[in-house]
Coordinates of C-alpha atoms in Angstrom, one line a residue:
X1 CA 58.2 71.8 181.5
X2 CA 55.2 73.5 180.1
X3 CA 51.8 71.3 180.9
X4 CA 50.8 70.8 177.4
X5 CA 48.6 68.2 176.8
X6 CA 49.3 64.9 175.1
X7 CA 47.0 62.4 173.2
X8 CA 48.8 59.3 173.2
X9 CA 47.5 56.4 171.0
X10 CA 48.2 52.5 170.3
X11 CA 48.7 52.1 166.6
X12 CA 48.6 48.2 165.5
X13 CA 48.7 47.7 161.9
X14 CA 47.9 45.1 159.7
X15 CA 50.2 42.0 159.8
X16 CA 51.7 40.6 156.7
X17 CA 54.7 41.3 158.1
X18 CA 57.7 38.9 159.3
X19 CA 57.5 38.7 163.3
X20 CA 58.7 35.8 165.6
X21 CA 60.1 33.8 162.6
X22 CA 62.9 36.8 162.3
X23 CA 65.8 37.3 164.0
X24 CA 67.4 40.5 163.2
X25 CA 70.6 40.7 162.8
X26 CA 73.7 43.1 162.6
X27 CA 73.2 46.3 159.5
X28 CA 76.7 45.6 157.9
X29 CA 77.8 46.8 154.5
X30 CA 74.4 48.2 153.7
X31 CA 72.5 44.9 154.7
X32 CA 70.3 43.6 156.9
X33 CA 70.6 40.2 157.6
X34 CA 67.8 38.0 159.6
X35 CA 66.7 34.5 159.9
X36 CA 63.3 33.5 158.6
X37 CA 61.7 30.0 159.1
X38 CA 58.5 31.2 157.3
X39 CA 56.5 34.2 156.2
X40 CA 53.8 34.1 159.0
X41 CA 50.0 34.8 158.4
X42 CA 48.9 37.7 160.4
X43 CA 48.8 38.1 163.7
X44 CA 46.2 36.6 166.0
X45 CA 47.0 38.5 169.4
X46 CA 47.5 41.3 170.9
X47 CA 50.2 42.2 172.7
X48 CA 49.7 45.1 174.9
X49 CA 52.9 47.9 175.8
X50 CA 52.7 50.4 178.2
X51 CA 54.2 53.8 177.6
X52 CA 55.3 57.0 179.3
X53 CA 52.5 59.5 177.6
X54 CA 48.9 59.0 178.8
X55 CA 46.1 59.4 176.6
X56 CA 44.1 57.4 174.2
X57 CA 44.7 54.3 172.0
X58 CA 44.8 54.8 167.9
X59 CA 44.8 50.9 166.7
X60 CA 44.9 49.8 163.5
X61 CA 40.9 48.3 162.3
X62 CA 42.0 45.3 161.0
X63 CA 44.2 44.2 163.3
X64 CA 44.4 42.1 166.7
X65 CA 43.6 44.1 169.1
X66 CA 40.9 46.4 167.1
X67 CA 37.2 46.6 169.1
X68 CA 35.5 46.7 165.4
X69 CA 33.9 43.4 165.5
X70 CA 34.0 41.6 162.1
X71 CA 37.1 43.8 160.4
X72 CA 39.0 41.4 158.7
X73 CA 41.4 42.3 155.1
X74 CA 43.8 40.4 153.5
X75 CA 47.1 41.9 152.7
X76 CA 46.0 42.3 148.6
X77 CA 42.8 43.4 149.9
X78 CA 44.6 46.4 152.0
X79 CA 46.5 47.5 149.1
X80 CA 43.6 47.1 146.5
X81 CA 42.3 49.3 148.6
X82 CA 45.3 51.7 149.2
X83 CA 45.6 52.1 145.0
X84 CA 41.5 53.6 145.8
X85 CA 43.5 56.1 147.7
X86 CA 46.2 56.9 146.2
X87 CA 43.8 57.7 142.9
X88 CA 42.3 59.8 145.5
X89 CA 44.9 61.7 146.8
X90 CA 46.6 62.4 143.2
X91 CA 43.1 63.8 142.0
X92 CA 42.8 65.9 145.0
X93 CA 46.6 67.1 144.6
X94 CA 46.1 67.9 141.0
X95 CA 42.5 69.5 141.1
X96 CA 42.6 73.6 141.5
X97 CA 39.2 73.9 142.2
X98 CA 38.3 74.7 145.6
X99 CA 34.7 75.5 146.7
X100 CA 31.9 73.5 144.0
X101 CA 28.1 74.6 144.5
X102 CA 26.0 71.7 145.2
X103 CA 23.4 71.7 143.1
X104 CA 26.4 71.2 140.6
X105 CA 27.1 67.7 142.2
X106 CA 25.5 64.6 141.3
X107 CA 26.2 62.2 143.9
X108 CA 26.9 58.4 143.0
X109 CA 25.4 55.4 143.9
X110 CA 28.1 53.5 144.5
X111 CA 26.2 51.2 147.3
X112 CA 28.7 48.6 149.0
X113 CA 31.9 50.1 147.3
X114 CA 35.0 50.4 150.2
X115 CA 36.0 53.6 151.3
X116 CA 39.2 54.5 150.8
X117 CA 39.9 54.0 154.4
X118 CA 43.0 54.9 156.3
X119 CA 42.5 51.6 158.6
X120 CA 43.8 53.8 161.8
X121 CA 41.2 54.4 164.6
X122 CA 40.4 56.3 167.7
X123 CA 37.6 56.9 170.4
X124 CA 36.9 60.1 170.9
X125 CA 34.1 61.4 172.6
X126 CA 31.0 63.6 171.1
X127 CA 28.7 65.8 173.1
X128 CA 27.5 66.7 176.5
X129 CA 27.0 64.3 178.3
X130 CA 29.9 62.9 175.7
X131 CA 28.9 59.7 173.4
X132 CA 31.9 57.9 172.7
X133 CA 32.6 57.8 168.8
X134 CA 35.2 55.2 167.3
X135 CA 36.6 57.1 164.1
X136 CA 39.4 56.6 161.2
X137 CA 41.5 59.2 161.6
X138 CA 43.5 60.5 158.3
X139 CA 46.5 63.4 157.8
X140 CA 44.8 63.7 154.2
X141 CA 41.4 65.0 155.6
X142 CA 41.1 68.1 157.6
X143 CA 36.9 68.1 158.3
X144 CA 36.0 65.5 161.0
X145 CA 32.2 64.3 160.3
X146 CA 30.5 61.9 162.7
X147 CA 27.0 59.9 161.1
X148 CA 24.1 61.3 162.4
X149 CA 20.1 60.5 163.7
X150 CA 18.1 61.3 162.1
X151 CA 19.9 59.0 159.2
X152 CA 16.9 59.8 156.3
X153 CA 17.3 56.2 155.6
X154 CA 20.8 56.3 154.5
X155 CA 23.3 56.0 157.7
X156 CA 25.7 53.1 156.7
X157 CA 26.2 50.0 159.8
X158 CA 28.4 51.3 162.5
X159 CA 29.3 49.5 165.9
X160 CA 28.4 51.9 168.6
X161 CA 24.9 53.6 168.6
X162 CA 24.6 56.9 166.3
X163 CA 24.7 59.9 167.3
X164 CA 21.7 61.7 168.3
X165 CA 22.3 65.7 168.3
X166 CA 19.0 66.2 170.4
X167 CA 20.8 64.1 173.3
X168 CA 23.6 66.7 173.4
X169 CA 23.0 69.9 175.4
X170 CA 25.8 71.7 173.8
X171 CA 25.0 70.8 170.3
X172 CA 24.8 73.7 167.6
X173 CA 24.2 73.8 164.0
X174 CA 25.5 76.7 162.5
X175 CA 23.7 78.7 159.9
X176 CA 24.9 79.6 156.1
X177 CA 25.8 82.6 157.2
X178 CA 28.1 82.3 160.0
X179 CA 32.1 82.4 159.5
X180 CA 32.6 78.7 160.0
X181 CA 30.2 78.0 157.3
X182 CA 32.5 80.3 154.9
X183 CA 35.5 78.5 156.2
X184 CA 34.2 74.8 154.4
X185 CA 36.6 74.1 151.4
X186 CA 34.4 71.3 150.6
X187 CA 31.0 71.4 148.9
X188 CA 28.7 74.1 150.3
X189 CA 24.6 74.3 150.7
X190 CA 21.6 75.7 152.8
X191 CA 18.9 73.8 154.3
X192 CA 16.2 76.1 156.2
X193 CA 19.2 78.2 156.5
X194 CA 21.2 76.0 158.1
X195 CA 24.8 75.3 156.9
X196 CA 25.2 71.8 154.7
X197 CA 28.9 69.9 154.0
X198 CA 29.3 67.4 151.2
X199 CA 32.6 65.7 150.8
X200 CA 33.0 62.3 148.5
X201 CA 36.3 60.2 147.8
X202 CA 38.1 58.3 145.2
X203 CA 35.7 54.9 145.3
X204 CA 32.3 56.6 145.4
X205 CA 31.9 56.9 149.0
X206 CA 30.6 60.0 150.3
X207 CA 28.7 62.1 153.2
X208 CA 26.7 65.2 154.0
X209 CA 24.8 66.8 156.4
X210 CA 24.5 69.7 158.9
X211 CA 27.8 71.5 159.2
X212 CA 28.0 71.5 163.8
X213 CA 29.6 72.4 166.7
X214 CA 29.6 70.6 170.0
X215 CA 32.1 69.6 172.6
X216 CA 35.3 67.2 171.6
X217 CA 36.5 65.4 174.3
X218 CA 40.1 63.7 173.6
X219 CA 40.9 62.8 177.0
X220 CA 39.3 64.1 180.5
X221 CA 41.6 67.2 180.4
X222 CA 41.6 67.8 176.9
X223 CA 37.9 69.0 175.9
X224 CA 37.3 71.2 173.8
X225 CA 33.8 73.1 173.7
X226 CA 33.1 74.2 170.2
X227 CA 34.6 71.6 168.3
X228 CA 33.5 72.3 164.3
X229 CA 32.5 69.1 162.8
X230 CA 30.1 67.6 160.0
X231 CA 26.8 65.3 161.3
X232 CA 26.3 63.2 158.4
X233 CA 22.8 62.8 157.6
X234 CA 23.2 60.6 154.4
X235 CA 26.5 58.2 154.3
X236 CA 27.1 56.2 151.6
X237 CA 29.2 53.6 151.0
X238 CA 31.5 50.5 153.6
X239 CA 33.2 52.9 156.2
X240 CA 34.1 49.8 158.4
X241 CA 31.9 49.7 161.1
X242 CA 33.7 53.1 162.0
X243 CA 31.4 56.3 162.9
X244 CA 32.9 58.7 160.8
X245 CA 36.6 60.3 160.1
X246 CA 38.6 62.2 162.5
X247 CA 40.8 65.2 160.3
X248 CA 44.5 65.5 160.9
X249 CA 45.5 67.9 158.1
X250 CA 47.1 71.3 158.7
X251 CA 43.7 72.9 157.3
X252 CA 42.0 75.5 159.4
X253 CA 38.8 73.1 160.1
X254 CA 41.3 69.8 161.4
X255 CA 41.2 69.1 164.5
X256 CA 45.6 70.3 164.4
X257 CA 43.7 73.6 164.1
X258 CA 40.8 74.0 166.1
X259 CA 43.1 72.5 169.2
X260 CA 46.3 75.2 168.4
X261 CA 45.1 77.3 171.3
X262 CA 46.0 74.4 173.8
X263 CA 48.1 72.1 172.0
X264 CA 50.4 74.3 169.3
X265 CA 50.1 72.7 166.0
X266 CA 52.3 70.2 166.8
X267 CA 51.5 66.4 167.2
X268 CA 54.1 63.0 166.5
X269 CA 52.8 59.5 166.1
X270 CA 54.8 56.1 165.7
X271 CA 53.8 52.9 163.7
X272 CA 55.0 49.7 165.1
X273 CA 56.3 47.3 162.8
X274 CA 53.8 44.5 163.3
X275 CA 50.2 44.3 164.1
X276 CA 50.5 43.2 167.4
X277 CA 52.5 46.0 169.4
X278 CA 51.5 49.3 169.8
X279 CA 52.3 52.3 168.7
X280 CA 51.1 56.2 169.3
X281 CA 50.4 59.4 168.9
X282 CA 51.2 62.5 171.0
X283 CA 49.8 66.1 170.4
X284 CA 51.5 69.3 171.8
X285 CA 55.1 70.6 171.6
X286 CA 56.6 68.5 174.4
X287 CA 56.2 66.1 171.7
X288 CA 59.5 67.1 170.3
X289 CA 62.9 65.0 171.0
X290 CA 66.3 67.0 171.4
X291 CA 68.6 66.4 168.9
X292 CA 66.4 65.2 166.0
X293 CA 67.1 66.5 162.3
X294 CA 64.1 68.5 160.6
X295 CA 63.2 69.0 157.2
X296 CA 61.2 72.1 156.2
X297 CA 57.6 71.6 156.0
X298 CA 56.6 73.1 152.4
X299 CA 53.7 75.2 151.7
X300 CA 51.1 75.1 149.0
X301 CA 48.3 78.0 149.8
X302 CA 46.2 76.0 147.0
X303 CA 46.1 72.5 148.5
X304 CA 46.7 74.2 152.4
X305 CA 45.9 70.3 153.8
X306 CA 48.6 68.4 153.0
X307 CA 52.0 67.4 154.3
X308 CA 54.5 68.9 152.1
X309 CA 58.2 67.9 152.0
X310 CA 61.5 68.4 149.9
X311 CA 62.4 65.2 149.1
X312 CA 66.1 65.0 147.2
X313 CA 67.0 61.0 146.7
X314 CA 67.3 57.5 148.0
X315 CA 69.8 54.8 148.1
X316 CA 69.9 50.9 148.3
X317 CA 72.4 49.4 150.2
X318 CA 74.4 52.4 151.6
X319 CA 75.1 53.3 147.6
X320 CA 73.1 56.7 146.6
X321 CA 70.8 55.8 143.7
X322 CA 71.9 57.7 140.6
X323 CA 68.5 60.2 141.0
X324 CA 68.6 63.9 140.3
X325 CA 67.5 65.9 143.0
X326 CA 64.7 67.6 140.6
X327 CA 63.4 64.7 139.6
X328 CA 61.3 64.6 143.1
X329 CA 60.7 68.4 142.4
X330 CA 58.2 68.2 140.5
X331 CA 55.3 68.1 141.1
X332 CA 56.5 67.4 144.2
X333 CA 56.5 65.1 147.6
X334 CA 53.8 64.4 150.4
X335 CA 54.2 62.4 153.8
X336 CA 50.6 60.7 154.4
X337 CA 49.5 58.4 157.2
X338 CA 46.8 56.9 154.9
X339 CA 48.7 55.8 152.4
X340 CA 49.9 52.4 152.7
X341 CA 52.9 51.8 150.0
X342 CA 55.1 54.5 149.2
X343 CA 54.6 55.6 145.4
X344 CA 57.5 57.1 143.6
X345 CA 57.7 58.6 140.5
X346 CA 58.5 56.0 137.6
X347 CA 62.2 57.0 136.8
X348 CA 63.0 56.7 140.0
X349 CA 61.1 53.3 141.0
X350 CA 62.6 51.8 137.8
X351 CA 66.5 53.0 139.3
X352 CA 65.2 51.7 142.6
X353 CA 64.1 48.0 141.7
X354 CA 66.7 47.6 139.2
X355 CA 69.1 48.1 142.3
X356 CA 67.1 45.8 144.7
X357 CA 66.8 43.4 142.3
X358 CA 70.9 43.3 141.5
X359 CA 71.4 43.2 145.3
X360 CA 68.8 40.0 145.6
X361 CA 70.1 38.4 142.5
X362 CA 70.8 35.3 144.6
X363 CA 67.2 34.5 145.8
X364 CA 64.4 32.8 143.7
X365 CA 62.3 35.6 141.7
X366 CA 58.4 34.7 142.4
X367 CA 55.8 36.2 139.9
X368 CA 54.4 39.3 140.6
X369 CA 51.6 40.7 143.5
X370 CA 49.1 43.1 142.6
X371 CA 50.9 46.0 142.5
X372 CA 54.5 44.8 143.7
X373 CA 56.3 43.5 140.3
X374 CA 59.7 42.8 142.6
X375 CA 58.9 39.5 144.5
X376 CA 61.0 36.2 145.9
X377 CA 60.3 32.9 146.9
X378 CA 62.1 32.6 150.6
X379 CA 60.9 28.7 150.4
X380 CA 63.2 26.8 152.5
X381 CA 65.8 30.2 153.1
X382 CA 67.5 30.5 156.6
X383 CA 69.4 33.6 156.6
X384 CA 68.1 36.1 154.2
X385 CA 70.6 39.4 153.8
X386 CA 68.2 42.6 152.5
X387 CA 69.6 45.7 151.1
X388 CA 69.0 49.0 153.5
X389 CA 67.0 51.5 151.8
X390 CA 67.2 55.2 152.8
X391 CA 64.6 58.2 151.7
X392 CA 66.8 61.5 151.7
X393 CA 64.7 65.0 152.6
X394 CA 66.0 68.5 152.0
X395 CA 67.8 69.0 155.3
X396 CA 70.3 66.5 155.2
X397 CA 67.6 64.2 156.8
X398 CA 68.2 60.5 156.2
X399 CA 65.3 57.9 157.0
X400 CA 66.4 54.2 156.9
X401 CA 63.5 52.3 156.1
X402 CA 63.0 49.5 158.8
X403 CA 62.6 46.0 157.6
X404 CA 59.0 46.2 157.4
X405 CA 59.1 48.6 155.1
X406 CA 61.4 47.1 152.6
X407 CA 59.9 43.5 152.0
X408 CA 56.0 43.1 152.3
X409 CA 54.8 39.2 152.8
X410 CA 52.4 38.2 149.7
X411 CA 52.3 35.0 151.6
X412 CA 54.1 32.9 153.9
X413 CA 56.8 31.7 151.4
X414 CA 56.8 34.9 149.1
X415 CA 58.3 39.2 149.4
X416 CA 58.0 41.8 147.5
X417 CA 59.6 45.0 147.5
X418 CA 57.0 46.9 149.6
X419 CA 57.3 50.2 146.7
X420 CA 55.2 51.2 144.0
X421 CA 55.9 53.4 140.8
X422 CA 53.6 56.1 139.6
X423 CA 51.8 55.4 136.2
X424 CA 53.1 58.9 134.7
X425 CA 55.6 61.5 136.0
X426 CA 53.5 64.0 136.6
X427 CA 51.7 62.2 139.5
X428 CA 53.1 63.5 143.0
X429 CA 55.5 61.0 145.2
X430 CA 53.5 60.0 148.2
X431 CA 55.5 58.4 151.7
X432 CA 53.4 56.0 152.7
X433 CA 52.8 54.5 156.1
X434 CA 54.9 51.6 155.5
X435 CA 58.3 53.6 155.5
X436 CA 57.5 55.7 158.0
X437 CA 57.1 53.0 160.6
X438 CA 59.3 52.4 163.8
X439 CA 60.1 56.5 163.5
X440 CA 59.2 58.5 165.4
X441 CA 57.7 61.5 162.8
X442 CA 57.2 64.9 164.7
X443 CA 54.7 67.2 162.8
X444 CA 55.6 70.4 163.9
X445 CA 53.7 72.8 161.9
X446 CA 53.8 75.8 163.9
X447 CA 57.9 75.3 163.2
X448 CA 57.0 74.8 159.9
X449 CA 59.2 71.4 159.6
X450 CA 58.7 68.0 160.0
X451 CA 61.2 65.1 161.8
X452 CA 62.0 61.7 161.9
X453 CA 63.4 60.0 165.1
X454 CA 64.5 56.4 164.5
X455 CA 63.9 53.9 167.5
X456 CA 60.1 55.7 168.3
X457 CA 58.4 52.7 169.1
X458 CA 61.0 51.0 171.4

């Protein structure tokens, strides 16, 4: 076997799930049946697991076992915040410019607004001798940015010390007119000749500074020397206590990119179903199972950072939803870690509620949740049999959603149907972290395709 290198991580995610109070019981005629006793609040501990790939934890912020002190988020909080990204990620999907001068930009003051965070995070290490660095890592976001000293008064709070470049002896800025300056898709400037990044999201949240290079250090034998990155000089808005974003998209300035040379443009992670296991994420092409189905990975030369996939229907209960292949076509399909709740386009959420509701026609309908208009009261239920849902990709790939991401807990007496519709049809159909958990998705982008092994977390 080849000696690629690995970067494992713990994923824990929020917890509105069901945990102990479920029993799950046998998939049977397009069912799942279980035992619930209550919807529980969210976890409180941590529960560690062990697994075969060394490396470094990815746990989810708001969760049990995250070291951001003070990170705490309801479940309507989570997905208040999710819609901030989703309006994001449709503007960014839907916007043909590319590069924006940046005396054209007016930046916003949108002081104490949330980012529209991803809630996954990781400790990497910056510099020589390396600072360690506890960012949000996103498959939406391909430039990594770290806040920097010295912050000109505007460096947001952040647990661990900022970083100072003049403590690094292999720190570089790079000037406006070097290559990796040219290669910035984001907003581009000159300071003393130096090269400046801007980049701003969906809620008013934004950062810039001195596009840098220093050393990356993932693990202690995966270090990388000239890591391209942004120190943030001026950071605006809540970014969690978190020093900055690490970039997982398929661009040429993510970290999938600037790593190829060692670890092959390939990487897989896992979400656990509950916030209190583990989960992880691997990079290099030992990553990949035998015998797991693969649907192509598309491309789109105008939005190269995204996670592109054919995806052709869905069914509820072992029966295939009545949905036109086409009608996912356009504008099309992205997988995204970010994302929380899957978003669909609206013909196709209508057929799949009105299908989820027929199947649950026997429990109490609640009112509905923020976003979720499909909810039950589970008051006083024992067993509790939930229709399967599968998401079909090009490929003949069929994922059947766990549990978890079927029915969300609003409370501890109330689910909802853990999908969202689209407000028009022309807004793309975004897989959300929620479906994709217990899999275990391989992004193999130098294969140009992407998999989903079922059972990745056990």
């Amino acid at each position: 076997m080849a000696n690629h290198s690995y970067l494992l991580v713990s994923l824990l995610l929020f917890s509105s799930l069901f945990s102990h109070s479920i029993v799950f019981g046998a998939n049977t005629d397009g069912y799942r049946v279980l035992t619930v006793q209550s919807l529980p609040l969210p976890a409180e501990s941590c529960t560690s697991k062990e697994y075969k790939k060394p490396g470094l934890k990815i746990i989810h912020k708001y969760g049990p076992c995250s070291p951001i002190s003070g990170q705490k988020a309801t479940t309507l909080e989570i997905i208040q915040r999710d819609e901030s990204r989703v309006n994001w990620l449709q503007s960014q999907l839907t916007d043909d410019s590319s590069r924006v001068d940046v005396q054209d930009i007016t930046v916003p003051a949108y002081l104490g607004t949330s980012f529209r965070t991803t809630n996954y995070i990781v400790t990497v290490g910056f510099g020589t001798p390396k600072k360690d660095m506890t960012l949000e890592f996103d498959t939406g976001s391909d430039l990594t940015w770290i806040q920097c000293q010295p912050c000109a008064g505007s460096c947001y709070p952040q647990q661990q010390p900022i970083f100072n470049p003049s403590d690094s002896s292999s720190y570089l800025n790079l000037s406006c007119s070097s290559t990796q300056c040219s290669q910035l898709s984001l907003v581009i400037g000159c300071s003393s000749s130096t090269c400046v990044y801007f980049t701003a999201y969906g809620d008013g949240s934004n950062s810039t500074g001195f596009f840098a290079k220093d050393t990356l250090s993932l693990t202690q034998s995966d270090v990388f020397p000239s890591f391209l990155f942004g120190c943030g000089q001026q950071n605006t808005g809540l970014f969690g206590n978190t020093a900055g974003l690490l970039g997982l998209g398929q661009g040429v300035l993510s970290l999938v990119s600037q790593t190829a040379s060692k670890l092959g443009r390939v990487f897989s992670y896992c979400l656990p179903p509950t916030s209190s296991s583990p989960g992880y994420l691997t990079l290099g092409p030992d990553t990949i199972p035998s015998g797991i189905k693969f649907t192509p990975l598309l491309k789109n030369v105008n939005r190269p950072t995204f996670y592109f996939l054919n995806m052709t229907g869905m069914s509820v209960g072992g029966q295939a939803l009545p949905i036109p292949a086409s009608t996912f076509a356009s504008p099309g399909t992205i997988i995204d870690s970010g994302t929380v709740i899957s978003r669909l386009p609206p013909s196709v959420y209508a057929t799949l509620r009105s299908a989820f509701r027929q199947a649950m026609s026997n429990y109490t309908v609640a009112a509905p949740v923020s976003i979720f208009d499909t909810c039950y009261d589970f008051s006083g239920q024992g067993d509790i049999s939930v229709p399967t849902i599968t998401l079909s990709f090009e490929g003949g790939v069929d994922v059947l959603v766990d549990f978890s991401g079927i029915i969300l807990a609003a409370s501890q007496t109330v689910g909802c149907l853990a999908f969202a519709g689209n407000v028009n049809a022309g807004s793309w159909t975004i897989i959300g972290n929620r479906q994709q958990r217990t899999f275990d998705v391989i992004y193999d982008i130098a294969g140009g395709r992407v998999g989903f092994s079922p059972g990745g977390c056990s």
